[in-house]
Amino acid sequence: MQEAVRDSRDGGAAGPSAPETLTDWLRGQFSDVIDPVARRLGGLGVSPNAISALGFLLQLGVGLLFWSGRFQIGGLILFFGAPLDALDGAVARANGKDGRFGAFLDSTLDRLSDAVLILGLTAYHIRADAYLDVGLLLTALVAAFMVSYTRARAEALGAVCKVGLLTRLERILLIALLAALGLTTVLAWALAVLSVVTVIQRVVHVHTTCADAE
């Protein structure tokens, strides 16, 4: 789960209107499961920042599995560990400690998680001399950071910018699914193309928003 203030820690920002992203929709669908768990963890004194750090360490481990060629097990771990991306924000809200540093740390660790996952895949393909896949994955890495940056910059200008095909949750699920299926070349193409398309969608969205406001 974007970005300057991550979706999992800006709960309620979407308001009562229709969900803007898959992240928003899933949060609404599974809130009856996540919120009680979050309240329980908060009651036990579990820090949301510790959950964020645990999520990063898990994805670091997945990145190492990708590097070693263990795509299936890495994809499965990534898929079943994905709820941690929502749990830290829910615990923060349950504790009443949904502070700025927590959002900053969460977003920073998300960017590092994106990097270790994609670089793990890249390192494997370098060893396999699959240089087209390497180029695609490096393109995807840059574009993934640009997806985050465009939202951060837009929000600094006062514009809401959650649009796009491949926000962070979609990216994690895509990597998890295609890695678990062993479709690493398809994954490289999908990550690169969809990430670039998402950046373009956000640039167009912000241009339209700013033009409408003038």
PDB file of C-alpha atoms in Angstrom:
ATOM      1  CA  MET A   1       0.000   0.000   0.000  1.00  0.00           C
ATOM      2  CA  GLN A   2       1.764   5.394  -2.499  1.00  0.00           C
ATOM      3  CA  GLU A   3       2.868   7.409  -1.699  1.00  0.00           C
ATOM      4  CA  ALA A   4       3.642  10.563   0.257  1.00  0.00           C
ATOM      5  CA  VAL A   5       1.180   9.593   2.953  1.00  0.00           C
ATOM      6  CA  ARG A   6       0.397   5.977   2.383  1.00  0.00           C
ATOM      7  CA  ASP A   7      -3.145   4.822   1.718  1.00  0.00           C
ATOM      8  CA  SER A   8      -3.142   2.522   4.731  1.00  0.00           C
ATOM      9  CA  ARG A   9      -2.531   5.505   7.065  1.00  0.00           C
ATOM     10  CA  ASP A  10      -4.953   7.982   5.569  1.00  0.00           C
ATOM     11  CA  GLY A  11      -8.043   5.995   6.466  1.00  0.00           C
ATOM     12  CA  GLY A  12     -11.226   7.920   6.039  1.00  0.00           C
ATOM     13  CA  ALA A  13      -9.757  10.330   3.554  1.00  0.00           C
ATOM     14  CA  ALA A  14     -11.967   9.043   0.785  1.00  0.00           C
ATOM     15  CA  GLY A  15     -15.115   9.905   2.750  1.00  0.00           C
ATOM     16  CA  PRO A  16     -18.470   8.316   2.070  1.00  0.00           C
ATOM     17  CA  SER A  17     -18.147   8.525  -1.715  1.00  0.00           C
ATOM     18  CA  ALA A  18     -17.258   5.585  -3.940  1.00  0.00           C
ATOM     19  CA  PRO A  19     -13.747   4.191  -3.370  1.00  0.00           C
ATOM     20  CA  GLU A  20     -11.108   5.793  -5.574  1.00  0.00           C
ATOM     21  CA  THR A  21      -8.689   2.862  -5.628  1.00  0.00           C
ATOM     22  CA  LEU A  22      -8.568  -0.878  -5.093  1.00  0.00           C
ATOM     23  CA  THR A  23      -6.878  -0.118  -1.769  1.00  0.00           C
ATOM     24  CA  ASP A  24      -9.877   1.951  -0.648  1.00  0.00           C
ATOM     25  CA  TRP A  25     -12.326  -0.710  -1.792  1.00  0.00           C
ATOM     26  CA  LEU A  26     -10.505  -3.552  -0.052  1.00  0.00           C
ATOM     27  CA  ARG A  27     -10.167  -1.549   3.137  1.00  0.00           C
ATOM     28  CA  GLY A  28     -13.924  -1.095   3.164  1.00  0.00           C
ATOM     29  CA  GLN A  29     -14.608  -4.760   2.401  1.00  0.00           C
ATOM     30  CA  PHE A  30     -12.299  -6.151   5.078  1.00  0.00           C
ATOM     31  CA  SER A  31     -12.626  -3.493   7.776  1.00  0.00           C
ATOM     32  CA  ASP A  32     -14.768  -5.848   9.885  1.00  0.00           C
ATOM     33  CA  VAL A  33     -11.801  -8.239   9.996  1.00  0.00           C
ATOM     34  CA  ILE A  34      -8.880  -5.814  10.152  1.00  0.00           C
ATOM     35  CA  ASP A  35     -10.275  -3.354  12.709  1.00  0.00           C
ATOM     36  CA  PRO A  36     -10.860  -5.862  15.560  1.00  0.00           C
ATOM     37  CA  VAL A  37      -7.385  -7.324  15.025  1.00  0.00           C
ATOM     38  CA  ALA A  38      -5.940  -3.807  15.024  1.00  0.00           C
ATOM     39  CA  ARG A  39      -7.737  -2.919  18.256  1.00  0.00           C
ATOM     40  CA  ARG A  40      -6.441  -6.097  19.864  1.00  0.00           C
ATOM     41  CA  LEU A  41      -2.865  -5.401  18.800  1.00  0.00           C
ATOM     42  CA  GLY A  42      -3.200  -1.799  19.920  1.00  0.00           C
ATOM     43  CA  GLY A  43      -4.435  -2.998  23.303  1.00  0.00           C
ATOM     44  CA  LEU A  44      -1.348  -5.168  23.603  1.00  0.00           C
ATOM     45  CA  GLY A  45       0.846  -2.155  22.985  1.00  0.00           C
ATOM     46  CA  VAL A  46       2.015  -3.152  19.515  1.00  0.00           C
ATOM     47  CA  SER A  47       3.473  -0.172  17.685  1.00  0.00           C
ATOM     48  CA  PRO A  48       2.217   0.535  14.151  1.00  0.00           C
ATOM     49  CA  ASN A  49       5.778   1.499  13.260  1.00  0.00           C
ATOM     50  CA  ALA A  50       6.922  -1.968  14.327  1.00  0.00           C
ATOM     51  CA  ILE A  51       4.325  -3.489  11.995  1.00  0.00           C
ATOM     52  CA  SER A  52       5.591  -1.260   9.173  1.00  0.00           C
ATOM     53  CA  ALA A  53       9.151  -2.429   9.867  1.00  0.00           C
ATOM     54  CA  LEU A  54       8.031  -6.060   9.979  1.00  0.00           C
ATOM     55  CA  GLY A  55       6.317  -5.649   6.617  1.00  0.00           C
ATOM     56  CA  PHE A  56       9.511  -4.233   5.141  1.00  0.00           C
ATOM     57  CA  LEU A  57      11.629  -7.077   6.533  1.00  0.00           C
ATOM     58  CA  LEU A  58       9.199  -9.601   5.073  1.00  0.00           C
ATOM     59  CA  GLN A  59       9.446  -7.991   1.642  1.00  0.00           C
ATOM     60  CA  LEU A  60      13.219  -7.799   1.960  1.00  0.00           C
ATOM     61  CA  GLY A  61      13.178 -11.567   2.506  1.00  0.00           C
ATOM     62  CA  VAL A  62      10.976 -11.981  -0.566  1.00  0.00           C
ATOM     63  CA  GLY A  63      13.424  -9.884  -2.588  1.00  0.00           C
ATOM     64  CA  LEU A  64      16.231 -12.234  -1.555  1.00  0.00           C
ATOM     65  CA  LEU A  65      14.102 -15.229  -2.554  1.00  0.00           C
ATOM     66  CA  PHE A  66      13.560 -13.649  -5.969  1.00  0.00           C
ATOM     67  CA  TRP A  67      17.306 -13.059  -6.302  1.00  0.00           C
ATOM     68  CA  SER A  68      17.917 -16.750  -5.635  1.00  0.00           C
ATOM     69  CA  GLY A  69      15.271 -17.824  -8.175  1.00  0.00           C
ATOM     70  CA  ARG A  70      12.693 -19.043  -5.650  1.00  0.00           C
ATOM     71  CA  PHE A  71       9.860 -17.155  -7.313  1.00  0.00           C
ATOM     72  CA  GLN A  72       6.962 -19.393  -6.303  1.00  0.00           C
ATOM     73  CA  ILE A  73       7.634 -19.358  -2.557  1.00  0.00           C
ATOM     74  CA  GLY A  74       8.503 -15.663  -2.692  1.00  0.00           C
ATOM     75  CA  GLY A  75       5.261 -14.838  -4.483  1.00  0.00           C
ATOM     76  CA  LEU A  76       3.181 -16.815  -1.991  1.00  0.00           C
ATOM     77  CA  ILE A  77       4.851 -15.166   1.009  1.00  0.00           C
ATOM     78  CA  LEU A  78       4.318 -11.759  -0.566  1.00  0.00           C
ATOM     79  CA  PHE A  79       0.648 -12.489  -1.254  1.00  0.00           C
ATOM     80  CA  PHE A  80      -0.157 -13.718   2.243  1.00  0.00           C
ATOM     81  CA  GLY A  81       1.931 -10.972   3.859  1.00  0.00           C
ATOM     82  CA  ALA A  82       0.127  -8.204   1.974  1.00  0.00           C
ATOM     83  CA  PRO A  83      -2.399  -7.555   4.818  1.00  0.00           C
ATOM     84  CA  LEU A  84       0.450  -6.092   6.881  1.00  0.00           C
ATOM     85  CA  ASP A  85       0.260  -3.092   4.546  1.00  0.00           C
ATOM     86  CA  ALA A  86      -3.201  -2.303   5.890  1.00  0.00           C
ATOM     87  CA  LEU A  87      -2.692  -3.430   9.478  1.00  0.00           C
ATOM     88  CA  ASP A  88      -0.160  -0.805  10.509  1.00  0.00           C
ATOM     89  CA  GLY A  89      -2.477   2.058   9.608  1.00  0.00           C
ATOM     90  CA  ALA A  90      -5.419   0.383  11.342  1.00  0.00           C
ATOM     91  CA  VAL A  91      -3.358  -0.097  14.521  1.00  0.00           C
ATOM     92  CA  ALA A  92      -2.263   3.538  14.380  1.00  0.00           C
ATOM     93  CA  ARG A  93      -5.881   4.675  14.206  1.00  0.00           C
ATOM     94  CA  ALA A  94      -6.914   2.268  16.957  1.00  0.00           C
ATOM     95  CA  ASN A  95      -4.156   3.674  19.201  1.00  0.00           C
ATOM     96  CA  GLY A  96      -5.015   7.243  18.319  1.00  0.00           C
ATOM     97  CA  LYS A  97      -1.411   7.629  17.166  1.00  0.00           C
ATOM     98  CA  ASP A  98      -1.909   8.155  13.435  1.00  0.00           C
ATOM     99  CA  GLY A  99       0.874  10.737  13.431  1.00  0.00           C
ATOM    100  CA  ARG A 100       2.947  12.380  10.751  1.00  0.00           C
ATOM    101  CA  PHE A 101       6.141  10.484  11.502  1.00  0.00           C
ATOM    102  CA  GLY A 102       4.321   7.153  11.269  1.00  0.00           C
ATOM    103  CA  ALA A 103       2.973   8.095   7.840  1.00  0.00           C
ATOM    104  CA  PHE A 104       6.437   9.263   6.777  1.00  0.00           C
ATOM    105  CA  LEU A 105       8.121   6.069   7.982  1.00  0.00           C
ATOM    106  CA  ASP A 106       5.429   3.919   6.393  1.00  0.00           C
ATOM    107  CA  SER A 107       5.785   5.636   3.028  1.00  0.00           C
ATOM    108  CA  THR A 108       9.582   5.485   3.163  1.00  0.00           C
ATOM    109  CA  LEU A 109       9.578   1.768   3.934  1.00  0.00           C
ATOM    110  CA  ASP A 110       7.083   1.205   1.116  1.00  0.00           C
ATOM    111  CA  ARG A 111       9.496   2.765  -1.355  1.00  0.00           C
ATOM    112  CA  LEU A 112      12.331   0.614  -0.030  1.00  0.00           C
ATOM    113  CA  SER A 113      10.085  -2.451  -0.260  1.00  0.00           C
ATOM    114  CA  ASP A 114       9.309  -1.677  -3.896  1.00  0.00           C
ATOM    115  CA  ALA A 115      13.033  -1.373  -4.542  1.00  0.00           C
ATOM    116  CA  VAL A 116      14.070  -4.639  -2.893  1.00  0.00           C
ATOM    117  CA  LEU A 117      11.352  -6.614  -4.679  1.00  0.00           C
ATOM    118  CA  ILE A 118      12.132  -5.257  -8.139  1.00  0.00           C
ATOM    119  CA  LEU A 119      15.904  -5.309  -7.607  1.00  0.00           C
ATOM    120  CA  GLY A 120      15.677  -8.915  -6.425  1.00  0.00           C
ATOM    121  CA  LEU A 121      14.001  -9.818  -9.701  1.00  0.00           C
ATOM    122  CA  THR A 122      16.539  -7.710 -11.598  1.00  0.00           C
ATOM    123  CA  ALA A 123      19.526  -9.394  -9.955  1.00  0.00           C
ATOM    124  CA  TYR A 124      18.199 -12.841 -10.917  1.00  0.00           C
ATOM    125  CA  HIS A 125      17.750 -11.815 -14.547  1.00  0.00           C
ATOM    126  CA  ILE A 126      21.231 -10.297 -14.677  1.00  0.00           C
ATOM    127  CA  ARG A 127      22.642 -13.662 -13.590  1.00  0.00           C
ATOM    128  CA  ALA A 128      20.481 -15.351 -16.241  1.00  0.00           C
ATOM    129  CA  ASP A 129      21.720 -12.914 -18.950  1.00  0.00           C
ATOM    130  CA  ALA A 130      18.096 -11.919 -19.625  1.00  0.00           C
ATOM    131  CA  TYR A 131      18.939  -8.321 -20.408  1.00  0.00           C
ATOM    132  CA  LEU A 132      15.614  -7.370 -21.960  1.00  0.00           C
ATOM    133  CA  ASP A 133      13.921  -8.362 -18.706  1.00  0.00           C
ATOM    134  CA  VAL A 134      16.569  -6.394 -16.794  1.00  0.00           C
ATOM    135  CA  GLY A 135      15.795  -3.288 -18.839  1.00  0.00           C
ATOM    136  CA  LEU A 136      12.069  -3.710 -18.301  1.00  0.00           C
ATOM    137  CA  LEU A 137      12.482  -4.178 -14.560  1.00  0.00           C
ATOM    138  CA  LEU A 138      14.699  -1.108 -14.224  1.00  0.00           C
ATOM    139  CA  THR A 139      12.104   0.859 -16.191  1.00  0.00           C
ATOM    140  CA  ALA A 140       9.464  -0.461 -13.797  1.00  0.00           C
ATOM    141  CA  LEU A 141      11.571   0.570 -10.792  1.00  0.00           C
ATOM    142  CA  VAL A 142      11.937   4.151 -11.996  1.00  0.00           C
ATOM    143  CA  ALA A 143       8.266   4.331 -12.951  1.00  0.00           C
ATOM    144  CA  ALA A 144       7.189   2.913  -9.572  1.00  0.00           C
ATOM    145  CA  PHE A 145       9.037   5.726  -7.829  1.00  0.00           C
ATOM    146  CA  MET A 146       7.506   8.220 -10.244  1.00  0.00           C
ATOM    147  CA  VAL A 147       4.027   6.905  -9.423  1.00  0.00           C
ATOM    148  CA  SER A 148       4.733   7.781  -5.801  1.00  0.00           C
ATOM    149  CA  TYR A 149       6.369  11.104  -6.624  1.00  0.00           C
ATOM    150  CA  THR A 150       3.534  12.319  -8.830  1.00  0.00           C
ATOM    151  CA  ARG A 151       1.047  11.769  -6.027  1.00  0.00           C
ATOM    152  CA  ALA A 152       3.299  13.464  -3.470  1.00  0.00           C
ATOM    153  CA  ARG A 153       3.907  16.471  -5.714  1.00  0.00           C
ATOM    154  CA  ALA A 154       0.232  16.729  -6.647  1.00  0.00           C
ATOM    155  CA  GLU A 155      -0.832  16.671  -3.008  1.00  0.00           C
ATOM    156  CA  ALA A 156       1.740  19.378  -2.223  1.00  0.00           C
ATOM    157  CA  LEU A 157      -0.128  21.490  -4.786  1.00  0.00           C
ATOM    158  CA  GLY A 158      -3.460  20.697  -3.155  1.00  0.00           C
ATOM    159  CA  ALA A 159      -4.652  18.148  -5.742  1.00  0.00           C
ATOM    160  CA  VAL A 160      -5.894  14.644  -4.964  1.00  0.00           C
ATOM    161  CA  CYS A 161      -4.030  12.103  -7.095  1.00  0.00           C
ATOM    162  CA  LYS A 162      -4.859   8.462  -6.376  1.00  0.00           C
ATOM    163  CA  VAL A 163      -5.735   7.564  -9.960  1.00  0.00           C
ATOM    164  CA  GLY A 164      -3.984   4.974 -12.101  1.00  0.00           C
ATOM    165  CA  LEU A 165      -3.911   1.314 -13.029  1.00  0.00           C
ATOM    166  CA  LEU A 166      -0.993   0.303 -10.823  1.00  0.00           C
ATOM    167  CA  THR A 167      -0.958   1.896  -7.401  1.00  0.00           C
ATOM    168  CA  ARG A 168       1.046   0.134  -4.718  1.00  0.00           C
ATOM    169  CA  LEU A 169      -1.437  -2.569  -3.750  1.00  0.00           C
ATOM    170  CA  GLU A 170      -2.041  -3.524  -7.373  1.00  0.00           C
ATOM    171  CA  ARG A 171       1.735  -3.618  -7.899  1.00  0.00           C
ATOM    172  CA  ILE A 172       2.292  -5.919  -4.922  1.00  0.00           C
ATOM    173  CA  LEU A 173      -0.521  -8.254  -5.970  1.00  0.00           C
ATOM    174  CA  LEU A 174       0.743  -8.337  -9.558  1.00  0.00           C
ATOM    175  CA  ILE A 175       4.267  -9.231  -8.429  1.00  0.00           C
ATOM    176  CA  ALA A 176       2.967 -11.845  -5.984  1.00  0.00           C
ATOM    177  CA  LEU A 177       0.650 -13.543  -8.490  1.00  0.00           C
ATOM    178  CA  LEU A 178       2.955 -13.670 -11.507  1.00  0.00           C
ATOM    179  CA  ALA A 179       5.991 -14.621  -9.417  1.00  0.00           C
ATOM    180  CA  ALA A 180       4.044 -17.459  -7.783  1.00  0.00           C
ATOM    181  CA  LEU A 181       3.126 -18.675 -11.267  1.00  0.00           C
ATOM    182  CA  GLY A 182       6.758 -18.416 -12.385  1.00  0.00           C
ATOM    183  CA  LEU A 183       5.869 -15.946 -15.163  1.00  0.00           C
ATOM    184  CA  THR A 184       8.800 -13.622 -14.600  1.00  0.00           C
ATOM    185  CA  THR A 185       9.070 -12.316 -18.167  1.00  0.00           C
ATOM    186  CA  VAL A 186       5.351 -11.517 -18.212  1.00  0.00           C
ATOM    187  CA  LEU A 187       5.867  -9.855 -14.839  1.00  0.00           C
ATOM    188  CA  ALA A 188       8.699  -7.676 -16.173  1.00  0.00           C
ATOM    189  CA  TRP A 189       6.599  -6.513 -19.127  1.00  0.00           C
ATOM    190  CA  ALA A 190       3.479  -5.947 -17.022  1.00  0.00           C
ATOM    191  CA  LEU A 191       5.333  -3.984 -14.334  1.00  0.00           C
ATOM    192  CA  ALA A 192       7.102  -1.765 -16.849  1.00  0.00           C
ATOM    193  CA  VAL A 193       4.131  -1.030 -19.100  1.00  0.00           C
ATOM    194  CA  LEU A 194       1.497  -0.579 -16.395  1.00  0.00           C
ATOM    195  CA  SER A 195       3.772   1.540 -14.205  1.00  0.00           C
ATOM    196  CA  VAL A 196       4.587   3.892 -17.084  1.00  0.00           C
ATOM    197  CA  VAL A 197       0.888   4.092 -18.003  1.00  0.00           C
ATOM    198  CA  THR A 198       0.063   4.952 -14.378  1.00  0.00           C
ATOM    199  CA  VAL A 199       2.580   7.803 -14.360  1.00  0.00           C
ATOM    200  CA  ILE A 200       1.030   9.173 -17.561  1.00  0.00           C
ATOM    201  CA  GLN A 201      -2.475   8.837 -16.094  1.00  0.00           C
ATOM    202  CA  ARG A 202      -1.439  10.841 -13.040  1.00  0.00           C
ATOM    203  CA  VAL A 203       0.252  13.570 -15.056  1.00  0.00           C
ATOM    204  CA  VAL A 204      -2.860  13.925 -17.232  1.00  0.00           C
ATOM    205  CA  HIS A 205      -5.107  13.905 -14.150  1.00  0.00           C
ATOM    206  CA  VAL A 206      -3.138  16.642 -12.407  1.00  0.00           C
ATOM    207  CA  HIS A 207      -2.982  18.704 -15.595  1.00  0.00           C
ATOM    208  CA  THR A 208      -6.759  18.470 -15.940  1.00  0.00           C
ATOM    209  CA  THR A 209      -7.328  19.243 -12.262  1.00  0.00           C
ATOM    210  CA  CYS A 210      -5.062  22.274 -12.320  1.00  0.00           C
ATOM    211  CA  ALA A 211      -6.585  23.515 -15.587  1.00  0.00           C
ATOM    212  CA  ASP A 212     -10.097  23.219 -14.122  1.00  0.00           C
ATOM    213  CA  ALA A 213      -9.027  25.187 -11.048  1.00  0.00           C
ATOM    214  CA  GLU A 214      -7.673  28.114 -13.072  1.00  0.00           C
TER     215      GLU A 214
END
